[in-house]
Coordinates of C-alpha atoms in Angstrom, one line a residue:
Chain A
M284 CA 0.1 -0.1 0.1
Y285 CA 1.0 3.5 -0.6
D286 CA 0.7 6.7 1.2
V287 CA -1.4 9.4 0.4
A288 CA -0.7 13.0 0.3
I289 CA -3.2 16.0 0.1
V290 CA -1.5 18.3 -2.4
G291 CA -4.0 20.8 -3.3
V292 CA -7.1 22.3 -1.5
G293 CA -10.1 24.2 -2.9
I294 CA -13.4 26.1 -2.0
H295 CA -16.1 27.6 -3.4
P296 CA -17.5 30.0 -0.5
F297 CA -20.7 28.6 1.1
G298 CA -23.6 30.4 1.6
R299 CA -26.6 31.5 -1.0
F300 CA -25.5 32.1 -4.4
G301 CA -29.1 33.0 -6.6
A302 CA -29.0 31.2 -10.0
K303 CA -25.2 30.1 -9.9
S304 CA -25.6 25.8 -10.0
A305 CA -24.1 23.4 -7.8
I306 CA -21.9 22.0 -10.8
E307 CA -20.4 25.5 -11.3
M308 CA -19.6 25.8 -7.8
G309 CA -17.8 22.4 -7.9
A310 CA -15.9 23.3 -11.0
Q311 CA -14.6 26.3 -9.4
A312 CA -13.5 24.3 -6.4
V313 CA -11.7 21.9 -8.4
R314 CA -9.7 24.8 -10.3
S315 CA -9.0 26.4 -7.2
A316 CA -7.5 22.9 -5.6
L317 CA -5.7 22.4 -8.9
A318 CA -4.2 25.6 -8.7
D319 CA -3.2 25.1 -5.2
A320 CA -1.3 21.9 -6.5
G321 CA 0.1 23.8 -9.2
A322 CA -1.6 20.8 -11.5
S323 CA -3.7 20.9 -14.4
W324 CA -6.8 19.1 -15.0
P325 CA -5.7 17.0 -17.8
Q326 CA -3.0 15.5 -15.2
V327 CA -6.0 14.4 -12.9
Q328 CA -6.5 10.5 -13.4
F329 CA -9.7 10.0 -11.9
A330 CA -12.3 11.9 -9.4
F331 CA -14.8 10.9 -6.9
G332 CA -17.7 13.6 -6.7
G333 CA -20.1 13.8 -3.7
S334 CA -23.6 15.6 -3.5
N335 CA -27.3 15.3 -2.3
E336 CA -29.2 17.3 -4.6
V337 CA -27.0 17.0 -8.0
D338 CA -27.7 13.4 -9.5
N339 CA -24.5 13.2 -11.3
P340 CA -21.7 15.2 -9.7
D341 CA -19.5 14.1 -12.8
A342 CA -21.1 16.9 -14.8
V343 CA -18.4 19.2 -13.6
V344 CA -16.1 17.9 -16.4
S345 CA -18.2 19.6 -18.8
L346 CA -17.0 22.6 -17.3
L347 CA -13.5 21.4 -16.8
G348 CA -12.4 19.5 -19.7
L349 CA -14.0 16.1 -21.2
T350 CA -10.8 14.2 -20.8
G351 CA -12.7 10.8 -20.3
I352 CA -11.5 10.0 -16.6
P353 CA -13.3 7.6 -14.8
F354 CA -15.6 10.0 -12.0
M355 CA -17.4 8.0 -9.6
D356 CA -20.4 9.7 -8.0
V357 CA -21.3 9.0 -4.5
Y358 CA -24.2 10.1 -1.9
N359 CA -24.0 8.9 1.9
G360 CA -25.8 11.1 4.0
C361 CA -24.0 13.9 5.8
A362 CA -20.9 11.4 5.6
T363 CA -20.9 12.2 1.5
A364 CA -17.6 13.9 1.4
G365 CA -15.8 11.8 3.8
T366 CA -17.1 8.9 1.5
A367 CA -15.6 10.5 -1.5
L368 CA -12.3 11.3 0.3
E369 CA -11.8 7.9 1.4
L370 CA -12.7 6.2 -1.9
T371 CA -10.3 8.7 -3.6
A372 CA -7.5 7.9 -1.0
D373 CA -8.2 4.1 -1.3
A374 CA -7.7 3.9 -5.3
I375 CA -4.4 5.5 -4.5
R376 CA -3.3 3.3 -1.6
Y377 CA -4.1 0.1 -3.7
G378 CA -1.7 1.6 -6.7
K379 CA -4.5 1.9 -8.9
Y380 CA -3.9 5.7 -9.5
E381 CA -1.5 8.7 -8.6
L382 CA -3.4 11.7 -8.7
G383 CA -6.9 12.1 -8.3
V384 CA -9.7 14.5 -7.1
A385 CA -12.1 14.3 -4.5
V386 CA -14.9 17.0 -4.8
G387 CA -18.2 17.6 -3.1
M388 CA -20.9 20.4 -4.2
D389 CA -24.6 21.1 -3.3
K390 CA -27.5 23.3 -3.3
H391 CA -30.3 23.2 -0.9
L392 CA -33.4 24.9 -0.4
P393 CA -33.5 26.7 3.2
G394 CA -35.1 25.1 6.1
A395 CA -34.9 21.7 7.6
F396 CA -34.2 18.6 5.5
T397 CA -37.0 16.3 4.4
A398 CA -37.5 13.2 2.3
D399 CA -39.7 10.1 2.0
P400 CA -39.2 8.2 5.1
E401 CA -39.5 5.0 3.2
Y402 CA -36.0 5.6 1.5
Y403 CA -34.3 5.3 5.1
S404 CA -36.3 2.3 6.0
A405 CA -38.6 3.9 8.4
P406 CA -42.8 3.7 8.0
S407 CA -44.3 6.4 5.8
W408 CA -46.5 7.4 8.8
Y409 CA -43.2 8.7 10.7
G410 CA -43.2 11.4 8.3
A411 CA -47.2 12.1 8.6
A412 CA -46.6 11.9 12.3
G413 CA -44.4 14.9 12.2
Q414 CA -41.4 12.7 13.3
F415 CA -39.0 12.6 10.2
L416 CA -36.9 15.3 11.2
T417 CA -33.4 15.3 11.8
T418 CA -33.4 18.4 14.5
K419 CA -35.9 16.5 16.6
F420 CA -33.3 14.0 16.9
F421 CA -30.7 16.1 17.9
G422 CA -33.3 17.8 20.2
I423 CA -33.7 14.5 21.8
K424 CA -30.0 13.3 22.0
I425 CA -28.5 16.4 23.4
N426 CA -31.5 16.9 26.0
R427 CA -31.1 13.4 27.4
Y428 CA -27.0 13.6 27.3
M429 CA -27.4 17.4 29.1
H430 CA -29.4 15.5 31.9
D431 CA -27.1 12.4 32.2
H432 CA -23.7 15.0 32.3
G433 CA -24.6 18.1 33.6
I434 CA -24.6 20.2 30.5
S435 CA -26.1 23.7 30.7
H436 CA -28.0 25.3 28.1
Q437 CA -25.1 28.2 28.6
T438 CA -22.8 25.9 27.6
L439 CA -24.5 25.0 24.3
A440 CA -24.7 29.0 23.4
K441 CA -21.1 29.2 24.1
V442 CA -20.6 26.9 21.3
V443 CA -22.5 28.8 18.9
A444 CA -20.9 32.2 20.0
K445 CA -17.4 30.6 19.5
S446 CA -18.4 29.3 15.8
L447 CA -19.9 32.7 14.9
R448 CA -16.6 34.5 16.2
N449 CA -14.5 32.0 14.2
G450 CA -17.0 32.4 11.3
V451 CA -16.3 36.6 11.4
L452 CA -12.3 35.2 10.6
N453 CA -13.4 33.2 7.3
P454 CA -13.8 34.8 4.4
N455 CA -15.7 31.5 3.0
A456 CA -18.2 31.4 5.8
F457 CA -22.1 32.1 5.3
R458 CA -22.6 33.5 8.9
R459 CA -19.9 35.9 9.4
R460 CA -22.1 38.3 12.1
P461 CA -21.2 37.5 16.0
M462 CA -24.0 37.0 18.2
D463 CA -23.9 37.2 22.3
E464 CA -25.1 34.1 24.0
Q465 CA -27.9 35.7 25.7
S466 CA -29.4 36.2 22.6
I467 CA -28.6 32.8 21.2
L468 CA -30.5 31.5 24.6
D469 CA -33.7 33.9 23.8
A470 CA -34.2 32.9 20.2
R471 CA -37.2 30.8 19.2
M472 CA -36.9 27.4 20.4
L473 CA -37.0 24.9 17.5
N474 CA -36.7 21.4 19.1
Y475 CA -36.1 22.2 22.8
P476 CA -33.4 22.4 24.0
L477 CA -31.9 24.0 20.8
T478 CA -32.8 27.6 19.5
Q479 CA -32.8 28.7 16.1
Y480 CA -29.2 29.8 16.2
M481 CA -28.0 26.4 17.7
F482 CA -28.4 24.8 14.5
C483 CA -26.8 25.1 11.2
S484 CA -28.8 25.5 8.0
P485 CA -28.5 23.7 4.7
D486 CA -26.8 26.1 2.1
E487 CA -24.9 25.9 -0.9
G488 CA -21.1 25.5 -1.8
A489 CA -18.5 23.1 -2.9
A490 CA -15.1 22.2 -2.0
A491 CA -12.3 19.9 -3.4
V492 CA -9.2 18.1 -2.5
V493 CA -6.2 16.8 -4.8
L494 CA -4.8 13.5 -3.7
C495 CA -1.5 12.0 -4.7
R496 CA 0.8 9.1 -4.2
A497 CA 2.8 10.5 -1.1
D498 CA 6.2 9.4 -3.0
L499 CA 5.1 12.0 -6.0
A500 CA 3.8 14.7 -3.9
H501 CA 7.2 16.6 -3.6
R502 CA 6.0 17.4 -7.8
Y503 CA 3.3 19.4 -6.5
T504 CA 4.0 21.1 -3.1
S505 CA 6.7 21.3 -0.6
T506 CA 4.3 21.3 2.1
P507 CA 2.5 18.2 1.6
I508 CA -0.3 16.9 4.5
F509 CA -0.6 13.2 4.8
L510 CA -4.1 11.5 5.0
R511 CA -3.1 8.9 7.7
A512 CA -6.4 7.4 8.0
S513 CA -10.1 7.6 7.2
A514 CA -12.7 5.4 8.6
L515 CA -16.6 5.1 7.8
R516 CA -19.1 3.5 10.2
T517 CA -22.8 2.8 10.5
R518 CA -24.9 2.3 13.6
R519 CA -24.9 -0.9 15.2
Y520 CA -28.1 -2.6 16.9
G521 CA -28.7 -0.8 20.3
A522 CA -27.7 2.8 18.6
Y523 CA -30.8 5.2 18.7
E524 CA -30.0 7.3 15.8
V525 CA -31.5 9.6 13.1
H526 CA -34.8 8.6 11.6
S527 CA -35.6 5.5 13.9
S528 CA -38.9 4.9 15.2
W529 CA -37.6 2.9 18.2
A530 CA -34.2 1.8 19.6
A531 CA -33.5 -1.6 21.3
V532 CA -33.5 -1.3 25.4
E533 CA -29.9 -2.2 25.5
E534 CA -27.8 0.9 24.4
D535 CA -24.5 0.6 21.9
K536 CA -22.2 3.3 21.4
A537 CA -23.0 5.8 18.5
P538 CA -21.2 5.1 15.1
T539 CA -19.0 7.9 15.5
V540 CA -17.4 6.0 18.5
Y541 CA -16.5 3.0 16.4
A542 CA -15.3 5.4 13.0
S543 CA -12.9 7.3 15.5
Q544 CA -11.5 4.3 17.7
A545 CA -10.7 2.7 14.1
A546 CA -8.9 5.9 12.7
Y547 CA -7.0 6.5 15.7
E548 CA -5.8 2.9 15.3
I549 CA -4.9 3.0 11.6
A550 CA -3.3 6.2 12.3
G551 CA -1.6 5.0 15.1
I552 CA -2.3 8.4 16.6
G553 CA -4.5 9.3 20.0
P554 CA -6.9 12.1 20.7
E555 CA -3.9 13.6 22.8
D556 CA -1.6 14.1 19.7
V557 CA -4.4 16.4 17.9
G558 CA -3.6 19.7 17.6
V559 CA -7.0 21.2 15.5
I560 CA -10.2 19.7 15.4
Q561 CA -13.3 19.5 12.9
L562 CA -16.3 18.2 14.3
Q563 CA -19.9 17.8 12.9
D564 CA -22.2 20.6 14.5
T565 CA -25.3 20.1 12.8
D566 CA -26.3 21.9 16.0
A567 CA -24.5 23.2 19.2
G568 CA -25.4 19.9 21.2
A569 CA -23.8 17.6 18.7
E570 CA -20.5 19.4 19.0
I571 CA -20.5 18.8 22.9
I572 CA -21.6 14.9 22.3
H573 CA -18.9 14.8 19.4
M574 CA -16.0 16.0 21.6
A575 CA -16.5 12.8 23.9
E576 CA -17.3 10.5 21.1
N577 CA -14.3 11.2 19.4
G578 CA -12.1 10.9 22.6
F579 CA -11.2 14.4 23.2
C580 CA -12.8 14.6 26.4
A581 CA -14.9 12.5 29.3
D582 CA -18.5 12.6 28.9
G583 CA -19.7 15.9 31.1
E584 CA -16.3 17.5 31.3
Q585 CA -17.6 19.8 28.0
E586 CA -19.3 22.2 30.9
K587 CA -15.8 22.9 32.2
L588 CA -13.8 23.0 29.1
L589 CA -15.9 25.4 27.4
A590 CA -16.0 27.6 30.3
E591 CA -12.2 27.9 30.1
G592 CA -12.4 28.4 26.4
A593 CA -10.5 25.5 25.6
T594 CA -12.4 25.0 22.3
E595 CA -11.4 28.8 21.3
I596 CA -8.6 28.8 18.2
G597 CA -6.1 29.6 21.1
G598 CA -7.3 27.1 23.5
R599 CA -5.9 23.8 24.4
L600 CA -8.7 21.8 21.8
P601 CA -9.6 24.2 19.2
V602 CA -12.9 22.9 17.7
N603 CA -14.5 24.2 14.3
T604 CA -11.9 27.0 13.6
D605 CA -13.2 28.2 10.5
G606 CA -16.9 28.2 12.5
G607 CA -18.2 24.7 11.5
L608 CA -21.3 23.9 10.0
I609 CA -22.8 26.6 12.4
A610 CA -20.9 29.3 10.7
N611 CA -20.5 28.0 7.2
G612 CA -24.2 26.0 6.9
E613 CA -24.2 22.5 5.2
P614 CA -24.1 21.8 1.6
I615 CA -23.9 18.0 2.3
G616 CA -21.7 16.8 -0.5
A617 CA -19.1 19.7 0.3
S618 CA -19.3 19.8 4.0
G619 CA -16.6 17.1 4.9
L620 CA -14.0 18.4 2.3
R621 CA -14.6 22.2 3.6
Q622 CA -13.3 20.4 7.1
V623 CA -10.4 18.9 5.1
H624 CA -9.7 22.4 3.4
E625 CA -9.5 23.8 6.9
L626 CA -7.2 21.4 8.4
V627 CA -4.9 21.7 5.5
L628 CA -4.4 25.2 6.1
Q629 CA -4.0 25.0 9.7
L630 CA -1.4 22.2 9.2
R631 CA 0.3 24.1 6.8
G632 CA 0.3 27.4 8.8
Q633 CA -1.9 29.4 6.2
A634 CA -4.7 29.9 8.2
G635 CA -4.3 33.8 8.6
E636 CA -6.1 35.3 11.3
R637 CA -7.7 32.0 12.2
Q638 CA -4.3 30.4 12.8
V639 CA -4.1 27.9 15.5
P640 CA -1.1 28.7 17.6
G641 CA 1.7 26.5 18.0
N642 CA 2.3 24.8 14.6
P643 CA -0.3 22.1 14.8
R644 CA 1.0 18.8 13.4
V645 CA -2.5 16.6 13.5
G646 CA -5.6 17.5 12.4
Y647 CA -9.0 15.9 12.7
A648 CA -12.3 15.6 10.9
Q649 CA -15.6 14.0 12.0
L650 CA -18.9 13.7 9.9
Y651 CA -22.1 12.2 11.2
G652 CA -25.6 11.9 9.9
A653 CA -28.3 10.2 8.6
P654 CA -29.3 7.2 8.7
G655 CA -26.5 6.7 11.4
T656 CA -23.6 6.8 9.4
A657 CA -19.9 8.4 10.6
A658 CA -16.6 9.2 9.1
V659 CA -13.3 10.3 10.8
S660 CA -10.5 11.4 8.8
I661 CA -6.6 12.0 10.3
L662 CA -4.2 14.5 8.9
T663 CA -0.5 15.2 9.7
T664 CA 2.2 17.5 8.5
Chain B
M169 CA -68.4 11.6 14.6
T170 CA -66.5 9.1 12.8
Q171 CA -62.9 8.5 14.0
V172 CA -60.3 6.9 11.8
A173 CA -56.5 6.0 12.8
F174 CA -54.1 8.1 10.8
A175 CA -52.4 5.1 9.5
P176 CA -53.1 1.7 9.3
D177 CA -51.1 -1.1 11.5
V178 CA -49.9 1.4 13.9
F179 CA -51.8 0.6 17.3
T180 CA -54.9 -1.2 17.9
W181 CA -58.2 0.8 17.2
P182 CA -60.5 1.4 18.4
A183 CA -59.8 -0.2 21.9
A184 CA -60.2 1.1 25.3
E185 CA -56.8 0.4 25.9
P186 CA -54.7 1.0 22.6
R187 CA -51.6 -0.8 22.1
L188 CA -48.8 -0.4 19.6
L189 CA -48.5 -3.2 17.1
G190 CA -44.7 -4.3 17.0
G191 CA -42.7 -7.2 15.8
R192 CA -40.8 -10.0 17.4
C193 CA -38.2 -12.1 15.8
P194 CA -38.7 -15.5 16.8
A195 CA -35.0 -16.2 16.2
C196 CA -33.2 -13.9 18.6
Q197 CA -36.2 -12.3 20.4
A198 CA -35.5 -8.7 19.3
V199 CA -38.7 -6.5 19.6
M200 CA -39.0 -3.8 17.1
F201 CA -41.5 -1.2 16.3
P202 CA -43.3 -1.1 13.8
R203 CA -43.1 -4.8 12.8
K204 CA -40.3 -4.7 10.0
P205 CA -40.0 -7.3 7.1
S206 CA -36.8 -8.7 8.7
C207 CA -34.8 -8.7 12.2
P208 CA -32.6 -5.4 12.4
R209 CA -30.5 -7.6 14.9
C210 CA -29.9 -11.1 12.8
G211 CA -31.5 -10.7 9.5
N212 CA -34.1 -13.1 10.1
P213 CA -37.0 -12.6 7.4
D214 CA -39.7 -14.0 9.3
I215 CA -41.0 -11.6 12.2
A216 CA -44.1 -12.0 14.2
E217 CA -46.5 -9.6 15.2
H218 CA -46.1 -8.8 19.1
L219 CA -48.2 -5.9 20.7
L220 CA -46.1 -4.1 22.9
P221 CA -46.7 -2.9 26.3
R222 CA -49.2 0.1 27.0
R223 CA -47.2 1.7 29.9
G224 CA -43.6 2.9 29.8
V225 CA -40.9 5.3 31.0
L226 CA -39.9 8.5 29.3
V227 CA -36.1 7.8 28.3
A228 CA -35.3 11.3 26.5
W229 CA -37.7 13.9 24.9
T230 CA -37.9 17.3 23.1
I231 CA -40.8 19.3 22.0
Q232 CA -41.3 19.9 18.2
G233 CA -41.5 23.7 18.2
F234 CA -42.0 24.4 14.4
L235 CA -44.1 23.2 11.8
P236 CA -42.5 20.4 10.1
K237 CA -42.6 20.2 6.4
A238 CA -44.5 17.6 4.1
P239 CA -44.7 14.4 4.4
Y240 CA -46.1 15.8 7.7
A241 CA -50.1 15.5 7.8
G242 CA -51.0 17.2 10.7
G243 CA -52.7 19.8 8.8
E244 CA -51.8 23.0 10.6
T245 CA -50.8 26.2 9.4
E246 CA -48.0 28.4 10.5
E247 CA -50.6 30.4 12.3
T248 CA -52.6 27.3 14.1
F249 CA -49.6 25.1 14.9
R250 CA -48.9 24.3 18.4
P251 CA -46.0 22.7 19.6
F252 CA -46.0 18.9 20.7
G253 CA -43.6 16.6 22.6
V254 CA -41.6 13.7 21.1
G255 CA -40.6 11.2 23.3
L256 CA -38.2 8.0 23.3
V257 CA -40.4 5.8 25.8
Q258 CA -39.2 2.3 27.0
L259 CA -41.7 -0.2 27.3
G260 CA -41.1 -2.6 30.4
D261 CA -37.9 -4.2 29.3
E262 CA -39.0 -5.0 25.6
V263 CA -38.2 -1.9 23.3
R264 CA -37.8 1.9 23.2
V265 CA -40.3 3.7 20.9
E266 CA -40.6 7.2 19.7
A267 CA -43.8 8.8 19.7
R268 CA -45.9 11.9 20.4
L269 CA -46.5 12.9 23.9
T270 CA -49.7 14.7 25.2
E271 CA -47.2 17.1 27.1
A272 CA -45.7 19.9 25.4
D273 CA -44.3 21.8 28.5
P274 CA -40.6 21.2 29.4
E275 CA -41.5 21.9 32.8
K276 CA -43.9 18.9 33.1
L277 CA -41.6 16.6 31.4
T278 CA -38.8 14.5 33.7
F279 CA -37.0 11.8 32.8
G280 CA -38.2 8.5 33.9
M281 CA -41.7 9.6 34.2
E282 CA -44.4 7.2 33.8
L283 CA -46.4 7.2 30.7
E284 CA -49.2 5.2 29.0
L285 CA -50.5 4.8 25.7
V286 CA -53.5 6.7 24.4
V287 CA -55.1 7.7 21.1
V288 CA -56.0 11.3 20.6
P289 CA -57.0 13.5 17.8
F290 CA -54.6 14.5 15.2
R291 CA -56.6 16.5 12.7
T292 CA -60.2 16.9 11.5
D293 CA -60.8 16.5 7.6
A294 CA -63.2 18.5 5.6
D295 CA -65.8 16.0 5.9
G296 CA -65.9 16.3 9.4
T297 CA -64.0 13.2 10.0
E298 CA -61.7 12.9 13.2
I299 CA -58.2 11.5 12.3
M300 CA -56.6 9.8 15.3
I301 CA -52.9 9.5 16.3
H302 CA -51.1 7.5 18.9
A303 CA -49.5 9.3 21.8
F304 CA -48.1 8.8 25.5
A305 CA -49.6 10.4 28.2
P306 CA -48.6 10.8 32.1
A307 CA -49.9 7.7 33.7
S308 CA -51.6 8.5 36.9
P309 CA -50.3 7.2 39.9
E310 CA -53.1 5.2 41.2
I311 CA -53.2 3.0 38.0
S312 CA -49.6 2.8 38.2
D313 CA -49.8 1.0 41.8
Q314 CA -52.4 -1.1 40.2
A315 CA -50.4 -2.1 37.5
E316 CA -47.6 -3.1 39.8
L317 CA -50.0 -5.1 42.3
A318 CA -51.2 -6.9 39.0
E319 CA -48.1 -8.0 38.0

């Protein structure tokens, strides 16, 4: 097996862009990633493209050049971009190709996601009853977690205030205005205990990554970032997950825990080595829970860590330094590659005003979404 | 007034003491709701119908504070919508089910509180037909004591 290096990253800003198509945004992200790698599209040997709204992300080739390369389309819920990244990396790891692109793009309507419950193996009446809502699941999960582990409403507000402050420093973010904690707490309650500003918004955007066999990375960059591990796991029997009308009495751990443990093992790296962290913050509660599920703290320790500012850019555990999903929104296909884009900038020392001090050497990214799928990637200098 | 269940095969109805229609895997004894075509634990494609206990305890909950998009069929508008509770309710030691709660005030919901299944109005159609849905309501302590004695 070969090691895999990231030699270029590119992003189309996240937000709302009128009539501009997701395909155009995807092509722009790829151009930007290729420019970052000093590579050209005809050199790219293969690609994986991820999207929820776009049936065939491979349509980007009609804007980049019809070179005839294999282009594979993937969709895997909120873990779509992690899936595209892993498949691209694996094709290089196993020696099939030397240089490839992972790209993700999406263009969602405003408001909570909806779909036919039967596509998620849930009964159709589950939607009719008003339960087929990701926001409801996240409300239920964090409400119980707060009860069990002593997390306050104020701590949820701290997560949002921090992410929006980081968003102010990120020119590609969707939400770039800070908010005080009290305004976040006083906002409309969508799914108790989560208020309006504690949720991310589905929006629009694209991101792309150029991956290369590590021994060839010097052709493109003097600062390669190595993808040490990628792991994806689905829910096990006993986990209470998004879009499920029931759960077993005997509880099992969430899929994130298993993906995280697998990724640490593959990378030979532990949570104590990680210098910059990207977590799926579909809502403020998810960021809190995912801190523990990914091994960065014990359950309940978040209350103290947030009060101390540990998750701020200058803190001991910098989380979502680019504002995460809360400030960037979630174009599903692109979201995980946006995480990787930020980690690569941080590990290269190119994150500008958002730069984590002390030259972080290990970056960690986690995705989680319906119907209970998690993906973790670990990057190093 | 005609009353009709909002979906077939979700709960026994009409009934003085309605029960949810679950499934049980004869191979591994896993209990699920609703009955699935095959077992989520062992994959056995032969699942028996299984009536779930009426009473349970509240494991976790939220309040649905905004009008869900389609396929929600509650019939409200933004103006008429009233928040409703949704809970994960453990029925005996058999299974946890996610369902509506009759209580939508966070102050009145507590983890571990005892609940029982009821069937309540969901919406009224243009022809006057009342559409009914299952929900969990706080169980009265007296009934709870009797149930324990009965066991």
